Every structure is written in C-alpha cells, then in structure tokens.
Short mmCIF file of C-alpha atoms and ligand atoms in Angstrom, two decimals:
data_model
loop_
_atom_site.label_atom_id
_atom_site.label_comp_id
_atom_site.label_asym_id
_atom_site.label_seq_id
_atom_site.Cartn_x
_atom_site.Cartn_y
_atom_site.Cartn_z
CA MET A 1 18.52 3.88 7.09
CA PRO A 2 15.99 3.86 10.08
CA ASP A 3 17.29 3.28 13.56
CA GLN A 4 15.64 -0.32 13.54
CA VAL A 5 17.72 -1.78 11.28
CA THR A 6 21.10 -3.04 12.49
CA MET A 7 23.27 -5.64 10.93
CA ASP A 8 23.07 -7.86 13.83
CA LYS A 9 19.45 -8.00 13.57
CA ILE A 10 19.88 -9.15 9.68
CA VAL A 11 21.97 -11.53 10.99
CA SER A 12 19.96 -13.11 13.22
CA LEU A 13 16.59 -13.13 11.16
CA CYS A 14 18.31 -14.69 8.45
CA LYS A 15 19.67 -17.38 10.60
CA ARG A 16 16.54 -17.79 12.56
CA ARG A 17 14.49 -18.05 9.65
CA GLY A 18 16.78 -19.88 7.03
CA PHE A 19 17.76 -16.98 4.86
CA ILE A 20 21.48 -17.40 5.46
CA PHE A 21 23.93 -19.73 7.55
CA GLN A 22 27.65 -19.31 8.65
CA SER A 23 29.48 -21.65 6.27
CA SER A 24 30.74 -24.99 7.68
CA GLU A 25 29.11 -23.79 11.16
CA ILE A 26 29.03 -27.28 12.79
CA TYR A 27 32.98 -27.03 12.61
CA GLY A 28 33.41 -23.69 14.19
CA GLY A 29 32.41 -21.74 10.48
CA LEU A 30 34.73 -20.66 7.99
CA ALA A 31 35.16 -16.86 8.30
CA SER A 32 33.83 -14.55 5.62
CA CYS A 33 31.92 -17.84 3.87
CA TRP A 34 28.30 -18.14 3.85
CA ASP A 35 25.70 -20.69 2.99
CA TYR A 36 22.22 -19.51 1.79
CA GLY A 37 19.31 -21.71 3.44
CA PRO A 38 15.82 -22.84 1.95
CA VAL A 39 14.39 -19.15 1.91
CA GLY A 40 17.39 -17.32 0.91
CA VAL A 41 18.17 -19.44 -1.92
CA GLU A 42 14.43 -18.59 -3.34
CA LEU A 43 15.40 -15.00 -2.49
CA LYS A 44 18.91 -15.11 -4.43
CA ARG A 45 17.22 -16.74 -7.23
CA ASN A 46 14.33 -14.34 -7.23
CA VAL A 47 17.07 -11.19 -7.66
CA LYS A 48 18.73 -13.27 -10.01
CA ASN A 49 15.81 -13.83 -12.21
CA ALA A 50 14.72 -10.36 -11.89
CA TRP A 51 18.36 -9.02 -13.03
CA TRP A 52 18.25 -11.42 -15.88
CA ARG A 53 14.38 -10.71 -17.16
CA THR A 54 15.45 -6.64 -17.08
CA MET A 55 18.85 -7.14 -18.56
CA VAL A 56 18.56 -9.86 -21.21
CA GLU A 57 14.90 -11.23 -21.63
CA GLU A 58 13.06 -7.97 -22.05
CA ARG A 59 15.86 -6.20 -24.36
CA GLY A 60 16.44 -7.22 -27.97
CA ASP A 61 19.91 -6.39 -27.38
CA VAL A 62 21.59 -8.06 -24.49
CA VAL A 63 22.23 -11.95 -25.15
CA GLY A 64 23.64 -14.17 -22.10
CA ILE A 65 26.59 -16.58 -21.48
CA ASP A 66 27.94 -18.74 -18.92
CA SER A 67 31.60 -19.04 -19.11
CA SER A 68 34.10 -21.10 -16.87
CA ILE A 69 35.45 -20.14 -13.57
CA ILE A 70 38.80 -21.15 -14.42
CA MET A 71 40.27 -19.69 -17.40
CA HIS A 72 43.46 -19.53 -19.32
CA PRO A 73 46.00 -18.09 -17.32
CA MET A 74 47.06 -15.71 -20.10
CA VAL A 75 43.54 -13.95 -19.81
CA TRP A 76 44.71 -12.71 -16.44
CA LYS A 77 47.56 -11.22 -17.76
CA ALA A 78 46.30 -9.61 -20.81
CA SER A 79 43.56 -8.30 -19.04
CA GLY A 80 45.93 -6.69 -16.25
CA HIS A 81 44.47 -8.66 -13.41
CA LEU A 82 48.11 -10.14 -12.72
CA GLU A 83 49.81 -7.13 -12.25
CA SER A 84 47.18 -4.50 -10.99
CA PHE A 85 44.48 -6.31 -9.30
CA THR A 86 45.95 -5.60 -5.73
CA ASP A 87 45.50 -4.13 -2.60
CA PRO A 88 48.04 -2.25 -0.40
CA LEU A 89 48.65 -4.61 2.53
CA VAL A 90 50.04 -3.93 5.67
CA GLU A 91 50.80 -6.12 8.82
CA CYS A 92 50.76 -5.34 12.47
CA LYS A 93 54.58 -6.18 13.68
CA VAL A 94 52.74 -6.81 17.29
CA CYS A 95 49.85 -9.01 16.72
CA HIS A 96 50.39 -9.53 12.95
CA GLN A 97 47.03 -9.02 12.19
CA ARG A 98 46.33 -7.73 8.49
CA TRP A 99 44.81 -4.56 7.39
CA ARG A 100 44.22 -2.49 3.77
CA ALA A 101 46.48 0.34 4.02
CA ASP A 102 44.02 2.49 1.94
CA GLN A 103 41.04 1.67 4.52
CA LEU A 104 43.02 2.76 7.36
CA GLU A 105 42.40 6.10 9.33
CA LYS A 106 45.32 5.95 11.63
CA GLN A 107 48.98 4.39 10.70
CA VAL A 108 48.71 2.01 13.47
CA CYS A 109 46.99 -1.49 14.26
CA PRO A 110 43.23 -0.83 14.56
CA SER A 111 43.53 -3.63 16.72
CA CYS A 112 46.38 -3.31 19.24
CA GLY A 113 47.53 -0.11 18.31
CA GLY A 114 50.80 -1.77 16.90
CA GLU A 115 53.31 -0.42 14.54
CA LEU A 116 52.60 -1.47 10.92
CA THR A 117 54.88 -2.89 8.03
CA ASP A 118 55.10 -0.73 4.81
CA PRO A 119 52.44 -1.58 2.39
CA ARG A 120 53.00 -4.33 -0.41
CA SER A 121 51.14 -4.97 -2.94
CA PHE A 122 48.71 -8.26 -2.34
CA ASN A 123 46.84 -9.69 -5.69
CA LEU A 124 43.91 -10.71 -4.89
CA MET A 125 43.13 -13.56 -7.16
CA PHE A 126 42.95 -17.12 -5.85
CA LYS A 127 45.87 -19.17 -7.27
CA THR A 128 45.63 -22.74 -7.47
CA PHE A 129 47.12 -25.61 -9.84
CA MET A 130 44.98 -27.39 -12.95
CA GLY A 131 45.90 -31.31 -13.25
CA PRO A 132 47.97 -33.06 -10.76
CA VAL A 133 51.29 -31.64 -10.80
CA GLU A 134 51.77 -28.51 -8.54
CA GLU A 135 54.01 -26.74 -10.53
CA ALA A 136 54.31 -23.22 -11.98
CA ALA A 137 53.12 -24.23 -15.23
CA ALA A 138 49.88 -25.43 -13.78
CA VAL A 139 49.02 -22.80 -11.78
CA VAL A 140 45.63 -21.25 -12.95
CA TYR A 141 43.31 -18.77 -11.09
CA LEU A 142 39.66 -18.32 -10.00
CA ARG A 143 38.16 -15.65 -11.89
CA PRO A 144 37.81 -12.02 -9.68
CA GLU A 145 35.06 -11.01 -12.32
CA THR A 146 32.76 -12.72 -14.55
CA ALA A 147 33.61 -10.10 -17.33
CA GLN A 148 36.63 -11.37 -18.84
CA GLY A 149 34.65 -14.73 -19.56
CA ILE A 150 32.39 -12.36 -22.08
CA PHE A 151 35.44 -10.41 -23.47
CA VAL A 152 37.42 -13.57 -24.64
CA ASN A 153 33.96 -14.74 -26.02
CA PHE A 154 32.76 -11.43 -27.80
CA GLN A 155 33.82 -12.40 -31.32
CA ASN A 156 32.13 -16.08 -30.99
CA VAL A 157 28.86 -14.67 -29.37
CA VAL A 158 28.84 -11.65 -32.23
CA THR A 159 29.31 -14.41 -35.09
CA THR A 160 26.82 -16.72 -33.61
CA SER A 161 23.81 -14.54 -32.48
CA ARG A 162 24.04 -12.47 -35.38
CA LYS A 163 23.35 -9.41 -33.84
CA ARG A 164 24.75 -5.77 -34.68
CA LEU A 165 26.58 -3.77 -32.30
CA PRO A 166 25.40 -1.95 -29.64
CA LEU A 167 25.20 -5.65 -28.18
CA GLY A 168 25.21 -6.60 -24.62
CA ILE A 169 26.52 -10.06 -23.24
CA ALA A 170 25.27 -10.80 -19.56
CA GLN A 171 26.49 -13.55 -17.30
CA ILE A 172 25.79 -13.99 -13.68
CA GLY A 173 27.99 -16.47 -11.55
CA LYS A 174 30.57 -17.04 -9.09
CA SER A 175 33.84 -14.79 -8.59
CA PHE A 176 36.40 -15.08 -6.11
CA ARG A 177 39.23 -12.76 -4.26
CA ASN A 178 41.17 -13.11 -1.71
CA GLU A 179 39.97 -9.86 0.46
CA ILE A 180 42.39 -8.79 2.89
CA THR A 181 39.77 -7.86 5.27
CA PRO A 182 36.24 -9.06 4.27
CA GLY A 183 33.24 -8.86 6.55
CA ASN A 184 29.98 -7.20 7.77
CA PHE A 185 28.32 -10.61 6.90
CA THR A 186 27.53 -10.88 3.07
CA PHE A 187 28.43 -7.27 2.16
CA ARG A 188 32.28 -8.09 1.49
CA THR A 189 33.34 -12.28 1.16
CA ARG A 190 35.77 -14.12 -0.76
CA GLU A 191 33.66 -15.93 -2.67
CA PHE A 192 30.55 -14.12 -4.22
CA GLU A 193 27.92 -14.09 -6.86
CA GLN A 194 28.19 -11.25 -9.69
CA MET A 195 25.78 -10.07 -12.02
CA GLU A 196 27.74 -8.19 -15.04
CA MET A 197 26.90 -7.16 -18.40
CA GLU A 198 29.20 -5.84 -20.83
CA PHE A 199 27.46 -3.63 -23.37
CA PHE A 200 29.83 -3.19 -26.70
CA VAL A 201 29.37 0.07 -28.18
CA LYS A 202 30.81 2.24 -31.19
CA PRO A 203 33.51 4.29 -29.79
CA GLY A 204 32.15 8.01 -29.71
CA THR A 205 29.12 6.95 -28.71
CA ASP A 206 30.28 5.59 -25.03
CA GLU A 207 29.21 8.51 -23.01
CA GLU A 208 25.83 8.75 -23.72
CA TRP A 209 25.47 4.51 -23.06
CA TYR A 210 27.54 5.37 -20.19
CA ALA A 211 24.69 7.48 -18.71
CA TYR A 212 21.83 5.46 -19.72
CA TRP A 213 23.36 2.23 -18.18
CA ALA A 214 23.84 4.31 -14.82
CA ALA A 215 20.22 5.28 -15.14
CA GLU A 216 18.69 1.81 -16.19
CA ARG A 217 19.99 0.20 -13.12
CA TYR A 218 19.21 2.55 -10.27
CA LYS A 219 15.82 2.36 -11.57
CA TRP A 220 16.17 -1.30 -11.52
CA TYR A 221 16.26 -1.35 -7.64
CA VAL A 222 13.70 1.45 -7.18
CA ASN A 223 11.27 -0.72 -9.20
CA LEU A 224 12.22 -3.84 -7.21
CA GLY A 225 11.40 -1.77 -3.92
CA ILE A 226 14.47 0.08 -2.64
CA ARG A 227 13.46 3.57 -1.25
CA GLU A 228 14.92 6.14 -3.14
CA GLU A 229 16.29 7.73 0.28
CA ASN A 230 18.69 4.77 0.69
CA LEU A 231 19.95 5.03 -2.64
CA ARG A 232 22.41 7.46 -4.25
CA MET A 233 24.99 7.56 -7.35
CA ARG A 234 28.35 8.67 -6.67
CA GLU A 235 31.16 9.18 -9.52
CA HIS A 236 34.22 8.18 -8.73
CA ALA A 237 37.26 10.59 -8.57
CA ALA A 238 40.20 9.79 -11.14
CA ALA A 239 42.67 8.27 -8.58
CA GLU A 240 39.91 5.64 -7.62
CA LEU A 241 39.28 4.21 -10.76
CA ALA A 242 40.40 0.70 -11.74
CA HIS A 243 43.21 0.15 -14.16
CA TYR A 244 40.95 -0.55 -17.26
CA ALA A 245 37.91 2.26 -16.41
CA LYS A 246 37.76 5.94 -18.03
CA ALA A 247 34.94 6.61 -15.76
CA CYS A 248 32.98 4.83 -13.01
CA VAL A 249 29.93 5.27 -11.17
CA ASP A 250 28.65 3.52 -7.96
CA ILE A 251 25.18 3.11 -7.06
CA GLU A 252 25.29 3.24 -2.96
CA TYR A 253 22.76 1.80 -0.71
CA LEU A 254 22.81 2.90 2.67
CA PHE A 255 23.34 0.04 4.57
CA PRO A 256 23.46 -0.38 8.18
CA ILE A 257 27.17 0.21 8.31
CA GLY A 258 26.85 3.21 6.21
CA TRP A 259 26.55 4.55 2.52
CA SER A 260 28.36 1.46 0.56
CA GLU A 261 28.80 0.58 -3.08
CA LEU A 262 25.92 -1.55 -4.19
CA GLU A 263 26.76 -1.73 -8.25
CA GLY A 264 29.43 -0.27 -10.42
CA ILE A 265 28.75 1.00 -13.71
CA ALA A 266 31.94 1.63 -15.83
CA ASN A 267 33.38 2.85 -19.04
CA ARG A 268 35.91 0.12 -19.79
CA THR A 269 36.42 1.78 -23.10
CA ASP A 270 38.49 -0.66 -25.66
CA PHE A 271 41.09 -1.67 -23.25
CA ASP A 272 39.70 -5.32 -22.54
CA LEU A 273 39.28 -6.10 -26.40
CA ARG A 274 42.51 -4.66 -27.19
CA ARG A 275 44.56 -5.98 -24.83
CA HIS A 276 43.03 -9.57 -25.66
CA SER A 277 43.43 -9.09 -29.28
CA GLU A 278 47.23 -7.97 -28.54
CA TRP A 279 48.05 -11.15 -26.13
CA SER A 280 45.88 -13.66 -28.21
CA GLY A 281 47.11 -12.38 -31.64
CA LYS A 282 43.38 -12.84 -32.61
CA ASP A 283 41.58 -9.98 -34.60
CA LEU A 284 38.57 -8.62 -32.16
CA SER A 285 37.34 -5.79 -34.18
CA TYR A 286 34.03 -5.25 -35.41
CA TYR A 287 33.07 -4.61 -38.99
CA GLU A 288 30.08 -2.16 -39.45
CA GLY A 289 28.59 -2.92 -42.53
CA THR A 290 26.26 0.48 -42.71
CA THR A 291 29.30 2.84 -42.62
CA ASN A 292 32.10 0.00 -43.92
CA GLU A 293 34.13 0.61 -40.56
CA ARG A 294 36.21 -1.55 -38.65
CA TYR A 295 36.88 -0.85 -34.54
CA ILE A 296 37.44 -2.04 -31.71
CA PRO A 297 34.28 -1.58 -29.42
CA TYR A 298 34.02 0.57 -26.70
CA VAL A 299 32.35 -1.27 -23.45
CA ILE A 300 30.05 -0.02 -20.72
CA GLU A 301 29.76 -2.62 -17.76
CA PRO A 302 26.82 -2.38 -15.26
CA SER A 303 28.26 -5.11 -12.58
CA ALA A 304 26.43 -5.89 -9.42
CA GLY A 305 26.76 -8.49 -6.51
CA ALA A 306 24.02 -10.60 -6.51
CA ASP A 307 25.12 -11.24 -2.46
CA ARG A 308 24.94 -7.33 -1.66
CA SER A 309 22.04 -6.93 -3.76
CA VAL A 310 20.33 -9.57 -1.57
CA LEU A 311 21.79 -7.96 1.71
CA ALA A 312 20.32 -4.41 0.74
CA PHE A 313 17.11 -5.59 -0.32
CA LEU A 314 16.81 -7.43 3.39
CA CYS A 315 17.97 -4.29 4.99
CA ASP A 316 15.15 -2.07 2.92
CA ALA A 317 12.48 -5.01 3.56
CA TYR A 318 13.16 -5.21 6.96
CA ARG A 319 10.38 -2.97 9.83
CA GLU A 320 9.63 -3.40 13.12
CA GLU A 321 5.94 -2.50 13.64
CA GLU A 322 3.67 -2.06 16.79
CA VAL A 323 0.71 -4.01 16.10
CA GLU A 324 -1.96 -4.58 19.23
CA GLY A 325 0.75 -3.92 21.71
CA ALA A 326 3.25 -6.39 20.51
CA THR A 327 6.29 -5.63 18.08
CA ARG A 328 6.07 -7.22 14.55
CA VAL A 329 9.26 -8.03 12.64
CA VAL A 330 8.26 -7.63 8.87
CA LEU A 331 10.09 -7.81 5.85
CA LYS A 332 8.22 -5.70 3.03
CA LEU A 333 9.79 -7.45 0.15
CA HIS A 334 8.57 -6.77 -3.32
CA PRO A 335 6.23 -9.34 -4.17
CA ALA A 336 8.79 -10.61 -7.25
CA LEU A 337 11.43 -11.06 -4.75
CA ALA A 338 9.49 -12.80 -1.79
CA PRO A 339 11.01 -16.51 -1.39
CA VAL A 340 7.31 -17.70 -0.63
CA LYS A 341 4.28 -15.75 -2.61
CA VAL A 342 1.49 -17.80 -0.84
CA ALA A 343 1.26 -19.47 2.51
CA VAL A 344 -1.70 -21.78 3.39
CA LEU A 345 -2.60 -22.05 7.00
CA PRO A 346 -5.41 -23.80 8.08
CA LEU A 347 -6.43 -22.61 11.66
CA SER A 348 -5.57 -25.68 13.41
CA ARG A 349 -4.15 -29.15 12.53
CA ASN A 350 -7.74 -30.37 13.12
CA GLU A 351 -8.43 -33.28 10.86
CA ARG A 352 -11.95 -31.88 9.50
CA LEU A 353 -9.68 -29.05 7.83
CA SER A 354 -7.11 -30.62 6.71
CA PRO A 355 -8.58 -31.95 3.20
CA MET A 356 -10.16 -28.53 2.49
CA ALA A 357 -6.82 -27.01 3.41
CA HIS A 358 -5.02 -29.46 1.13
CA ASP A 359 -7.32 -28.75 -1.79
CA VAL A 360 -6.28 -25.01 -1.19
CA TYR A 361 -2.37 -25.65 -1.25
CA ASN A 362 -3.05 -28.02 -4.19
CA ARG A 363 -4.71 -24.80 -6.15
CA VAL A 364 -2.56 -22.27 -5.07
CA ARG A 365 1.13 -24.11 -5.59
CA LYS A 366 0.12 -24.77 -9.18
CA CYS A 367 0.39 -20.71 -9.62
CA PHE A 368 2.71 -19.40 -7.01
CA VAL A 369 5.39 -20.46 -4.98
CA ALA A 370 3.63 -21.82 -2.08
CA GLU A 371 4.01 -22.79 1.49
CA TYR A 372 1.83 -25.44 3.71
CA ASP A 373 1.86 -25.16 7.26
CA ASP A 374 -0.10 -26.53 10.38
CA THR A 375 1.97 -26.60 13.25
CA GLN A 376 1.81 -24.45 16.01
CA SER A 377 -0.89 -21.37 16.52
CA ILE A 378 -1.64 -19.49 13.83
CA GLY A 379 -0.06 -16.25 15.39
CA ARG A 380 3.41 -17.97 15.33
CA ARG A 381 2.92 -18.87 11.70
CA TYR A 382 1.97 -15.62 10.41
CA ARG A 383 4.74 -14.42 12.81
CA ARG A 384 7.26 -16.42 10.33
CA GLN A 385 5.80 -15.77 7.31
CA ASP A 386 5.83 -11.87 8.18
CA GLU A 387 9.29 -12.64 9.00
CA ILE A 388 10.46 -14.28 6.05
CA GLY A 389 8.14 -11.78 3.61
CA THR A 390 5.44 -13.77 2.40
CA PRO A 391 2.78 -11.15 0.59
CA PHE A 392 -0.59 -13.34 1.44
CA CYS A 393 -1.61 -16.09 3.92
CA ILE A 394 -4.49 -17.77 3.37
CA THR A 395 -6.53 -19.44 6.48
CA ILE A 396 -9.36 -21.69 6.51
CA ASP A 397 -11.41 -22.02 9.41
CA PHE A 398 -14.43 -23.92 10.31
CA GLU A 399 -16.46 -21.83 8.55
CA SER A 400 -14.73 -22.24 5.33
CA LEU A 401 -16.43 -26.14 5.57
CA GLU A 402 -19.76 -24.70 6.02
CA ASP A 403 -19.24 -21.68 3.07
CA GLY A 404 -16.75 -22.37 0.78
CA GLN A 405 -14.90 -19.09 1.59
CA VAL A 406 -11.45 -18.59 2.82
CA THR A 407 -9.55 -15.52 4.49
CA ILE A 408 -6.81 -13.69 2.55
CA ARG A 409 -4.42 -11.63 5.37
CA GLU A 410 -2.22 -9.22 3.57
CA ARG A 411 1.49 -8.65 4.97
CA ASP A 412 1.57 -5.15 4.61
CA SER A 413 -1.54 -3.69 5.78
CA LEU A 414 -2.75 -6.95 7.70
CA ALA A 415 -6.03 -6.17 5.73
CA GLN A 416 -8.21 -9.77 5.90
CA ILE A 417 -10.80 -10.44 3.12
CA ARG A 418 -12.83 -13.82 2.63
CA ILE A 419 -13.23 -14.94 -0.87
CA PRO A 420 -14.93 -17.99 -2.27
CA VAL A 421 -12.00 -20.72 -3.03
CA GLU A 422 -13.16 -20.81 -6.98
CA GLU A 423 -11.81 -16.97 -6.90
CA LEU A 424 -8.85 -17.38 -4.85
CA VAL A 425 -6.05 -17.73 -7.95
CA GLU A 426 -7.56 -15.12 -9.96
CA THR A 427 -7.82 -12.49 -6.68
CA LEU A 428 -4.39 -13.53 -5.87
CA GLN A 429 -2.87 -12.89 -9.02
CA ALA A 430 -4.46 -9.60 -9.52
CA LYS A 431 -3.60 -8.84 -5.94
CA LEU A 432 0.48 -9.78 -6.68
CA ALA A 433 -0.01 -7.88 -10.16
CA GLY A 434 -0.43 -4.72 -8.18
CA GLU A 435 -3.58 -3.97 -6.84
CA SER A 436 -2.65 -3.55 -3.29
CA PHE A 437 1.42 -3.13 -3.71
CA GLY A 438 1.66 -0.46 -6.64
CA THR A 439 2.10 -1.06 -9.96
CA ASP A 440 4.04 -3.85 -12.63
CA LEU A 441 4.71 -6.13 -9.49
CA TRP A 442 3.65 -9.07 -11.54
CA ALA A 443 7.13 -8.86 -13.64
CA GLY A 444 9.05 -12.11 -12.21
CA ALA A 445 6.80 -12.98 -9.70
CA ARG A 446 6.33 -16.45 -10.94
CA THR A 447 10.13 -17.08 -11.52
N1 GAP B 501 33.73 -6.36 -13.11
C1 GAP B 501 34.06 -5.06 -12.67
C2 GAP B 501 33.87 -5.38 -11.13
O1 GAP B 501 34.38 -6.85 -11.07
P1 GAP B 501 33.99 -4.61 -8.74
O2 GAP B 501 33.15 -3.08 -8.46
O3 GAP B 501 35.07 -4.82 -8.30
O4 GAP B 501 33.81 -4.28 -10.59
C3 GAP B 501 31.54 -5.22 -8.79
O5 GAP B 501 32.53 -5.66 -8.54
C4 GAP B 501 30.52 -5.70 -7.62
O6 GAP B 501 30.77 -6.99 -7.32
C5 GAP B 501 30.60 -4.83 -6.51
O7 GAP B 501 29.78 -3.57 -7.02
C6 GAP B 501 29.74 -5.82 -5.40
O8 GAP B 501 28.43 -5.89 -5.60
C7 GAP B 501 30.41 -6.92 -5.91
N2 GAP B 501 31.39 -7.27 -5.50
C8 GAP B 501 32.95 -7.01 -5.49
N3 GAP B 501 33.70 -7.37 -4.51
C9 GAP B 501 32.74 -8.56 -3.59
C10 GAP B 501 32.97 -8.97 -2.40
N4 GAP B 501 34.35 -9.36 -2.04
N5 GAP B 501 32.15 -9.58 -1.63
C11 GAP B 501 30.72 -9.29 -2.40
N6 GAP B 501 30.41 -8.54 -3.55
C12 GAP B 501 31.60 -8.28 -3.98
#
C-alpha cells in the first residue's frame, strides 16, 4: 500500500464527499455503525451489481435468491452456529474493557495493562424476540451469514429452477455479528452486507471446484481495477478452519491496517445439507439421473463482504498527485464502479450557458449516471469530481455556443478533447468501453 493512503484520509474523504457517514451522528454516533451517503450508495450498488453480473447473470450454472434475515431458530442449531459461532472473550478486571483473547499479543489489557479474566466463549449471534412476548420460546436470531438461507432453500431451488448440478445459488444481503472488537471504519462492523454463493457439486469433484472458484474470485477484483501487488491468497491452517470447513483460502487485501481478509473461499463439504437433513428430517440429497446415483452434494462457497470490498476499492483507487504545484486527490475507480460516470459543468452559472448545458445534461443522463453542477469555480468542481472518481467531466463554455463543441476532461490523464455535441454520447460510450481505461470496462458501467 503506498504511504499516501491512510485510514484517516479515507474516512475523511468519505465524510467530505458523501460516501459514508457515522450512523446516528447527531446523537454522537453509534459505535461501528455506518451510513452510506449519496455517492457511497451508488458505489456500493455498483460493487454489488458487478458481483451479481459476474456470479449470476454471466453464468448458466448459478441462480439467485433473497431469503429472510430472521429464520427458524432450528436453522442455527443444525448449522452449528448456536454451539460453535463463538469468539474467546476476556475482560479487563480493572477498566472492564472486553477483548478477543485470540487477537491479543500479551495477556494483559491493551488499554490499561490490567489483569484479564479467563477466556469464555461468546456467541456472536444477535438475539431478539419474535412477537409480543419476550420469552424463551420466542427467541430468534439475526443471521450471521446469508449462506444458511441458501442451504434451507436448496431443494426448492433445484426443483423449481430445472437445473442440474453443479449448481450455484447466490445471495446478497445483510448479516449481523455481535463482534467483540469491531473497528477500522467499515472493515469490521456488527451489521454488514455479504455477497455469498454456494456452489453445489458432486463429492469427489469438490477440490477442483475449490481451486476454480478461488482463481475466479481473485480475477474479479483484478478485473475491477485492484492492483495485484495489493492482493494475495492465504490458505487457512487446520486450526483456523471454521467448524464446517475442510479447506479455506482467504483473498487478502493490503488495507492501510495491513494485510487483511477481503473474501474467503471455503470447501464446506456436505456439512450443512447433511445437518439440515438430520435436524429437519427432510431428505436433502440429490438424484443424478445420468449415473443413477443419489448423494448429498458438497459445497464450495466464495463469501465476500460488500462493505469490505467497497473499502478495498476506495483504498486502492485513492491517489494524491502533484498537478501544477498543487496536490490533487483523485479516486481512480474503475468506471463500472464510479458512482457518477459523467459530470456536466458549465464554465459558470451564466444564463447564456445554461440552456446548452442542460441540453447536454439531458442527452448524457439518458445513457450514463450523470451529475449537473454549476456552483463555485470550475477548479473546485473538478476537485469534487476527482474526489468522487468521476471518469469524465464535460465543460460548456462561451465558444461552445458558437461552434457547438464541448470539452471532455479525462479524470486519469487530465487530457482534454473538444468534440461536437452530437458525437458526445458515442464518444463517451467508446471511452467508457475501454479506449483510455484498458479493456472490458463497459461491463457493469450502466448498472
Ligand atoms: N458464510 C461464510 C462466512 O460468513 P466469513 O469469513 O465469516 O465467512 C465472509 O465472512 C466475508 O464477510 C468476510 O471475508 C468479510 O468480507 C465479510 N465480513 C465478515 N464479518 C464481517 C464484519 N464483522 N464486518 C464487515 N464484513 C465482514
């Protein structure tokens, strides 16, 4: 990670430009909860849409679902989460701060140096009550992963989608974990969004598919502009594996806090379907007509965090450049992810420029996510567009009124070209499709 990027700079840019705000800020904020602002919500939507496009739409062997966050409590018994989804919690006997024992370097409180209690297992699932009575029988949980909604719908999907194995089921949605030590901005929060896909395969083919999905997922980040020097794969040691996994590899990103998990690809074997079969009493096996075999499928699971991906894309795109003696902060986001693709900026708010500028805006916004801005100096408006990662700015000046031409300014090269208004949409389409940003960039750009 280049020295220029720090978490503080990312947090500050996010607040300054409307990517991410502290939740409930006017009440002093709620620890580790964050709200996405106008450009943040576009960026996050673009990340999720790019994932859905690659993982579902561009494939014939993956379908999607959207399951509920609150599920039958038996789901969590069967999945092992009630018993095993725990972290070792220790508390400082002096200042009463709580810590994850497995993350401590020394066996004293990192905050005050006080003595710590013995570790106890702390279950990370949020508990609440379903209905008006707060009693044990009404206890339900907010899901800590979206995956279980997929497993319990496996038979429904196989029956209704008329698909054969190997078959993937994808889902994007909120998950909740009562993390002991959340922090580092949106890296670890208690409410977050996951992008998960469970790929059901014949036992014996699972290791091949595991390697396949690890490589595919790595490629996804690279294709969306993450620099390879900031990505690496890390295979889990046996002691690290989750209770359901036979193998797991993390795709790690070099965040400003150091190398950290971005996504995990796990071989979950037949653990989940087998357990749900046992606990529900329903047969969740699969019949393979071509070989006349019946088996419980194995599952390969690429599981990514939407918020953590957004953070990685922001960190990777962040640059500080010296331009004409001044520092320019620019987000070199992949055009498919950029919240705004084109900004229309009349040179000033002069009433003679306004009709043509609005005409240009109306043309481009039919084809791209576009923004119109005629406030403040043109320099300040460029600065804002650079900081939100807008690939192209179009300026309309007094000469435009004479010759019908406008200027396109390119975010990364700062090159400017003048073209007739009639050619604008076509030119931008070609440029967003990769003429100046590399290849295959149109995919997802109009999501
Ligand atoms: N279904 C498997 C599963 O949930 P995980 O490694 O616990 O696996 C997958 O989570 C991804 O979800 C992580 O790689 C990370 O991107 C994201 N994630 C997990 N916990 C998170 C948290 N507390 N805050 C933000 N993202 C989180």
